[in-house]
Each structure stands twice: as C-alpha cells, then as structure tokens.
PDB file of C-alpha atoms in Angstrom:
ATOM      1  CA  MET A   1     -31.869  15.541 -16.991  1.00  0.00           C
ATOM      2  CA  GLU A   2     -35.012  14.282 -18.445  1.00  0.00           C
ATOM      3  CA  SER A   3     -37.831  16.858 -18.867  1.00  0.00           C
ATOM      4  CA  GLY A   4     -40.491  15.045 -16.628  1.00  0.00           C
ATOM      5  CA  SER A   5     -37.861  14.052 -13.756  1.00  0.00           C
ATOM      6  CA  SER A   6     -36.832  16.197 -10.875  1.00  0.00           C
ATOM      7  CA  THR A   7     -34.006  13.900  -9.539  1.00  0.00           C
ATOM      8  CA  PRO A   8     -30.659  14.361 -11.092  1.00  0.00           C
ATOM      9  CA  ARG A   9     -29.754  11.596 -13.730  1.00  0.00           C
ATOM     10  CA  HIS A  10     -26.145  10.135 -12.772  1.00  0.00           C
ATOM     11  CA  ARG A  11     -24.231   8.784 -15.788  1.00  0.00           C
ATOM     12  CA  HIS A  12     -22.133   5.835 -14.488  1.00  0.00           C
ATOM     13  CA  ARG A  13     -18.607   5.225 -15.982  1.00  0.00           C
ATOM     14  CA  PRO A  14     -17.654   1.622 -15.456  1.00  0.00           C
ATOM     15  CA  ALA A  15     -14.012   2.449 -16.075  1.00  0.00           C
ATOM     16  CA  LEU A  16     -13.851   5.317 -13.667  1.00  0.00           C
ATOM     17  CA  ILE A  17     -16.010   3.010 -11.391  1.00  0.00           C
ATOM     18  CA  VAL A  18     -13.269   0.329 -11.710  1.00  0.00           C
ATOM     19  CA  LEU A  19     -10.547   2.890 -10.985  1.00  0.00           C
ATOM     20  CA  VAL A  20     -11.859   4.350  -7.957  1.00  0.00           C
ATOM     21  CA  ILE A  21     -12.164   0.508  -6.535  1.00  0.00           C
ATOM     22  CA  VAL A  22      -8.727  -0.287  -7.519  1.00  0.00           C
ATOM     23  CA  ALA A  23      -7.376   2.882  -5.933  1.00  0.00           C
ATOM     24  CA  ALA A  24      -9.247   2.483  -2.829  1.00  0.00           C
ATOM     25  CA  LEU A  25      -8.223  -1.197  -2.540  1.00  0.00           C
ATOM     26  CA  ALA A  26      -4.655  -0.229  -3.358  1.00  0.00           C
ATOM     27  CA  CYS A  27      -4.832   2.415  -0.489  1.00  0.00           C
ATOM     28  CA  LEU A  28      -6.198  -0.266   1.918  1.00  0.00           C
ATOM     29  CA  ALA A  29      -3.535  -2.804   1.126  1.00  0.00           C
ATOM     30  CA  LEU A  30      -0.790  -0.382   1.477  1.00  0.00           C
ATOM     31  CA  ALA A  31      -2.186   0.353   5.101  1.00  0.00           C
ATOM     32  CA  TRP A  32      -2.039  -3.310   5.722  1.00  0.00           C
ATOM     33  CA  TRP A  33       1.274  -3.598   4.611  1.00  0.00           C
ATOM     34  CA  GLN A  34       2.209  -0.456   6.897  1.00  0.00           C
ATOM     35  CA  TRP A  35       0.670  -2.063   9.808  1.00  0.00           C
ATOM     36  CA  ASP A  36       2.661  -5.330   9.492  1.00  0.00           C
ATOM     37  CA  ARG A  37       5.750  -3.148   9.066  1.00  0.00           C
ATOM     38  CA  TYR A  38       4.555  -1.599  12.324  1.00  0.00           C
ATOM     39  CA  GLU A  39       4.259  -4.881  14.158  1.00  0.00           C
ATOM     40  CA  SER A  40       7.704  -6.043  12.957  1.00  0.00           C
ATOM     41  CA  ALA A  41      10.835  -5.920  14.768  1.00  0.00           C
ATOM     42  CA  SER A  42      12.098  -3.090  12.677  1.00  0.00           C
ATOM     43  CA  GLY A  43       8.755  -1.168  12.765  1.00  0.00           C
ATOM     44  CA  THR A  44       8.693   2.218  13.703  1.00  0.00           C
ATOM     45  CA  ALA A  45       6.041   4.900  14.734  1.00  0.00           C
ATOM     46  CA  GLN A  46       6.334   6.384  11.287  1.00  0.00           C
ATOM     47  CA  ASN A  47       4.915   2.948   9.778  1.00  0.00           C
ATOM     48  CA  LEU A  48       1.952   3.327  12.230  1.00  0.00           C
ATOM     49  CA  GLY A  49       1.285   6.865  11.046  1.00  0.00           C
ATOM     50  CA  TYR A  50       1.347   5.540   7.338  1.00  0.00           C
ATOM     51  CA  ALA A  51      -0.777   2.528   8.443  1.00  0.00           C
ATOM     52  CA  LEU A  52      -3.476   5.287   9.716  1.00  0.00           C
ATOM     53  CA  GLN A  53      -3.138   7.682   6.657  1.00  0.00           C
ATOM     54  CA  TRP A  54      -3.582   5.202   3.942  1.00  0.00           C
ATOM     55  CA  PRO A  55      -7.252   4.551   4.996  1.00  0.00           C
ATOM     56  CA  ALA A  56      -7.944   8.160   4.791  1.00  0.00           C
ATOM     57  CA  PHE A  57      -6.672   8.299   1.227  1.00  0.00           C
ATOM     58  CA  ALA A  58      -9.012   5.624   0.365  1.00  0.00           C
ATOM     59  CA  VAL A  59     -11.961   7.544   1.714  1.00  0.00           C
ATOM     60  CA  ALA A  60     -10.631  10.633  -0.142  1.00  0.00           C
ATOM     61  CA  VAL A  61     -10.438   8.738  -3.365  1.00  0.00           C
ATOM     62  CA  ILE A  62     -14.234   7.785  -2.793  1.00  0.00           C
ATOM     63  CA  TRP A  63     -15.556  11.064  -1.435  1.00  0.00           C
ATOM     64  CA  ALA A  64     -13.769  12.767  -4.744  1.00  0.00           C
ATOM     65  CA  TYR A  65     -15.582  10.380  -7.306  1.00  0.00           C
ATOM     66  CA  ARG A  66     -18.833  10.930  -5.350  1.00  0.00           C
ATOM     67  CA  ARG A  67     -18.441  14.631  -5.601  1.00  0.00           C
ATOM     68  CA  PHE A  68     -17.287  14.235  -9.264  1.00  0.00           C
ATOM     69  CA  VAL A  69     -20.540  12.621  -9.865  1.00  0.00           C
ATOM     70  CA  VAL A  70     -22.628  15.002  -8.008  1.00  0.00           C
ATOM     71  CA  LEU A  71     -21.142  18.111  -9.643  1.00  0.00           C
ATOM     72  CA  GLU A  72     -21.605  16.724 -12.926  1.00  0.00           C
ATOM     73  CA  SER A  73     -24.995  15.849 -12.702  1.00  0.00           C
ATOM     74  CA  ASP A  74     -26.592  18.561 -10.303  1.00  0.00           C
ATOM     75  CA  PRO A  75     -26.727  22.135 -11.851  1.00  0.00           C
ATOM     76  CA  GLU A  76     -27.470  23.556  -8.389  1.00  0.00           C
ATOM     77  CA  GLU A  77     -24.141  22.412  -7.060  1.00  0.00           C
ATOM     78  CA  LYS A  78     -22.178  23.555 -10.139  1.00  0.00           C
ATOM     79  CA  ALA A  79     -23.677  27.143  -9.637  1.00  0.00           C
ATOM     80  CA  LYS A  80     -22.472  27.080  -6.101  1.00  0.00           C
ATOM     81  CA  ILE A  81     -19.015  26.773  -7.210  1.00  0.00           C
ATOM     82  CA  ALA A  82     -18.939  28.859 -10.211  1.00  0.00           C
ATOM     83  CA  PRO A  83     -16.741  31.629 -10.586  1.00  0.00           C
ATOM     84  CA  GLY A  84     -18.309  34.812  -9.191  1.00  0.00           C
ATOM     85  CA  ALA A  85     -20.771  33.012  -7.095  1.00  0.00           C
ATOM     86  CA  LYS A  86     -18.875  33.247  -3.831  1.00  0.00           C
ATOM     87  CA  GLY A  87     -18.195  37.103  -4.035  1.00  0.00           C
ATOM     88  CA  ALA A  88     -14.344  38.331  -4.389  1.00  0.00           C
ATOM     89  CA  THR A  89     -12.248  35.876  -6.414  1.00  0.00           C
ATOM     90  CA  GLU A  90      -9.191  37.851  -6.946  1.00  0.00           C
ATOM     91  CA  ILE A  91      -6.398  38.942  -4.479  1.00  0.00           C
ATOM     92  CA  PRO A  92      -6.935  42.692  -3.175  1.00  0.00           C
ATOM     93  CA  ALA A  93      -4.291  44.931  -4.333  1.00  0.00           C
ATOM     94  CA  GLY A  94      -1.315  45.535  -1.449  1.00  0.00           C
ATOM     95  CA  LEU A  95      -2.178  41.972  -0.016  1.00  0.00           C
ATOM     96  CA  LEU A  96       0.914  40.214  -1.057  1.00  0.00           C
ATOM     97  CA  PRO A  97       4.432  41.599  -1.017  1.00  0.00           C
ATOM     98  CA  GLU A  98       5.906  43.018  -4.261  1.00  0.00           C
ATOM     99  CA  ARG A  99       7.878  41.057  -6.309  1.00  0.00           C
ATOM    100  CA  PRO A 100      11.504  42.125  -6.504  1.00  0.00           C
ATOM    101  CA  THR A 101      12.524  43.033 -10.165  1.00  0.00           C
ATOM    102  CA  THR A 102      15.821  42.632 -11.800  1.00  0.00           C
ATOM    103  CA  SER A 103      17.054  43.826 -14.752  1.00  0.00           C
ATOM    104  CA  SER A 104      17.904  41.647 -17.816  1.00  0.00           C
ATOM    105  CA  ALA A 105      21.300  41.021 -19.240  1.00  0.00           C
ATOM    106  CA  SER A 106      20.516  42.819 -22.192  1.00  0.00           C
ATOM    107  CA  SER A 107      19.587  46.058 -20.679  1.00  0.00           C
ATOM    108  CA  LEU A 108      22.915  45.998 -18.580  1.00  0.00           C
ATOM    109  CA  SER A 109      25.155  45.531 -21.409  1.00  0.00           C
ATOM    110  CA  SER A 110      23.406  48.578 -23.216  1.00  0.00           C
ATOM    111  CA  ALA A 111      23.320  50.608 -20.365  1.00  0.00           C
ATOM    112  CA  PRO A 112      26.296  53.064 -19.361  1.00  0.00           C
ATOM    113  CA  SER A 113      28.545  51.714 -16.627  1.00  0.00           C
ATOM    114  CA  GLU A 114      28.218  53.361 -13.062  1.00  0.00           C
ATOM    115  CA  TYR A 115      32.051  52.731 -12.772  1.00  0.00           C
ATOM    116  CA  ASP A 116      35.237  52.524 -15.108  1.00  0.00           C
ATOM    117  CA  ASP A 117      36.683  49.075 -14.975  1.00  0.00           C
ATOM    118  CA  SER A 118      40.048  49.895 -16.580  1.00  0.00           C
ATOM    119  CA  ALA A 119      41.450  46.432 -15.587  1.00  0.00           C
ATOM    120  CA  LEU A 120      38.557  44.578 -17.543  1.00  0.00           C
ATOM    121  CA  ALA A 121      39.092  46.997 -20.567  1.00  0.00           C
ATOM    122  CA  GLU A 122      42.774  46.206 -20.605  1.00  0.00           C
ATOM    123  CA  TYR A 123      42.033  42.439 -20.391  1.00  0.00           C
ATOM    124  CA  ASN A 124      39.502  42.475 -23.174  1.00  0.00           C
ATOM    125  CA  ALA A 125      42.110  44.275 -25.233  1.00  0.00           C
ATOM    126  CA  TYR A 126      44.566  41.742 -24.335  1.00  0.00           C
ATOM    127  CA  LEU A 127      42.201  39.109 -25.507  1.00  0.00           C
ATOM    128  CA  THR A 128      41.370  40.786 -28.597  1.00  0.00           C
ATOM    129  CA  GLU A 129      45.119  40.912 -29.547  1.00  0.00           C
ATOM    130  CA  LEU A 130      45.757  37.324 -28.566  1.00  0.00           C
ATOM    131  CA  GLY A 131      42.855  36.445 -31.019  1.00  0.00           C
ATOM    132  CA  ARG A 132      44.330  38.574 -33.833  1.00  0.00           C
ATOM    133  CA  SER A 133      47.909  37.146 -33.591  1.00  0.00           C
ATOM    134  CA  ASP A 134      46.105  33.526 -33.246  1.00  0.00           C
ATOM    135  CA  GLU A 135      44.629  34.343 -36.519  1.00  0.00           C
ATOM    136  CA  SER A 136      47.838  35.606 -38.135  1.00  0.00           C
ATOM    137  CA  LEU A 137      49.745  32.555 -37.061  1.00  0.00           C
ATOM    138  CA  SER A 138      47.246  29.950 -38.484  1.00  0.00           C
ATOM    139  CA  SER A 139      46.827  31.876 -41.960  1.00  0.00           C
ATOM    140  CA  SER A 140      51.030  32.157 -42.185  1.00  0.00           C
ATOM    141  CA  GLU A 141      50.860  28.252 -41.664  1.00  0.00           C
ATOM    142  CA  GLU A 142      48.433  27.710 -44.181  1.00  0.00           C
ATOM    143  CA  HIS A 143      50.457  29.762 -46.837  1.00  0.00           C
ATOM    144  CA  ARG A 144      53.479  27.681 -45.978  1.00  0.00           C
ATOM    145  CA  ARG A 145      51.649  24.297 -46.821  1.00  0.00           C
TER     146      ARG A 145
END
C-alpha cells in the first residue's frame, strides 16, 4: 500500500489471470459438452446434473481468484481469518472418540505369552532341526567335491 492512498493496491499477475480464464472457459466447455450428451439419444439425468454443475465450478474458480486478490492486498481481511481471531481454534477434549491403540509387533515378541503354545514350540524346534540337517548335508557335499 502506498502511504498516501487509503484504497488497497492490487497486484495483477497476468499468468494467474490467464489460468483463471482458461479454467473458467474449460468448465463452461465441459458444461456445453455435458448438455449435448444430455440431449443425445444416450443422454441421462446424470449428464444434465453435470451440465448444471460445471458452470458452478467456473464461478468458483473466479470467486477463488477474487478472494485471493482481496486477502493478498487487504490487511483487514487477513486479520479476520488470522489464527486466534475467531476464538477457539482447537477441538475440545472429549469431543472426539478415543483412537484405539494396538501394541507394536516388537512389544508383543518381547512380552511373555499369556498361553503356552506347545504345538508352535514343537514346530519351531522341528524347523530348527531341519535347518541344521540341511546345513550338515550341504557341508558334507562340499567335502566330497
């Protein structure tokens, strides 16, 4: 803002303006296309819905650009949406349900088991014995060569 001016000074960005125009025109072109699809023999109510939605998207793009320009240049508007300006900004305790907690895999392996699974222990011992016998077979085959 200039020191002698009371009105906010807007910075124009040609690339951003071109982007807004292209996006709005694309939305309107999509609306036209959906309208043509609706009027065709294979058109449905869904095409009509989209034909009515796309112009709203075009308006939203233009509104968002305008809001961006206003927020960028007007300190009073920035202050209105600044954190803490509207009161409470955090969620009060107890409002949301508690998130369930689960133990990590490492804490489960180091913790003593609630039950004794003897079948699992026997199976693990069997696998260990198979691994040892496999190692001894491979080492005896290497000595033969």
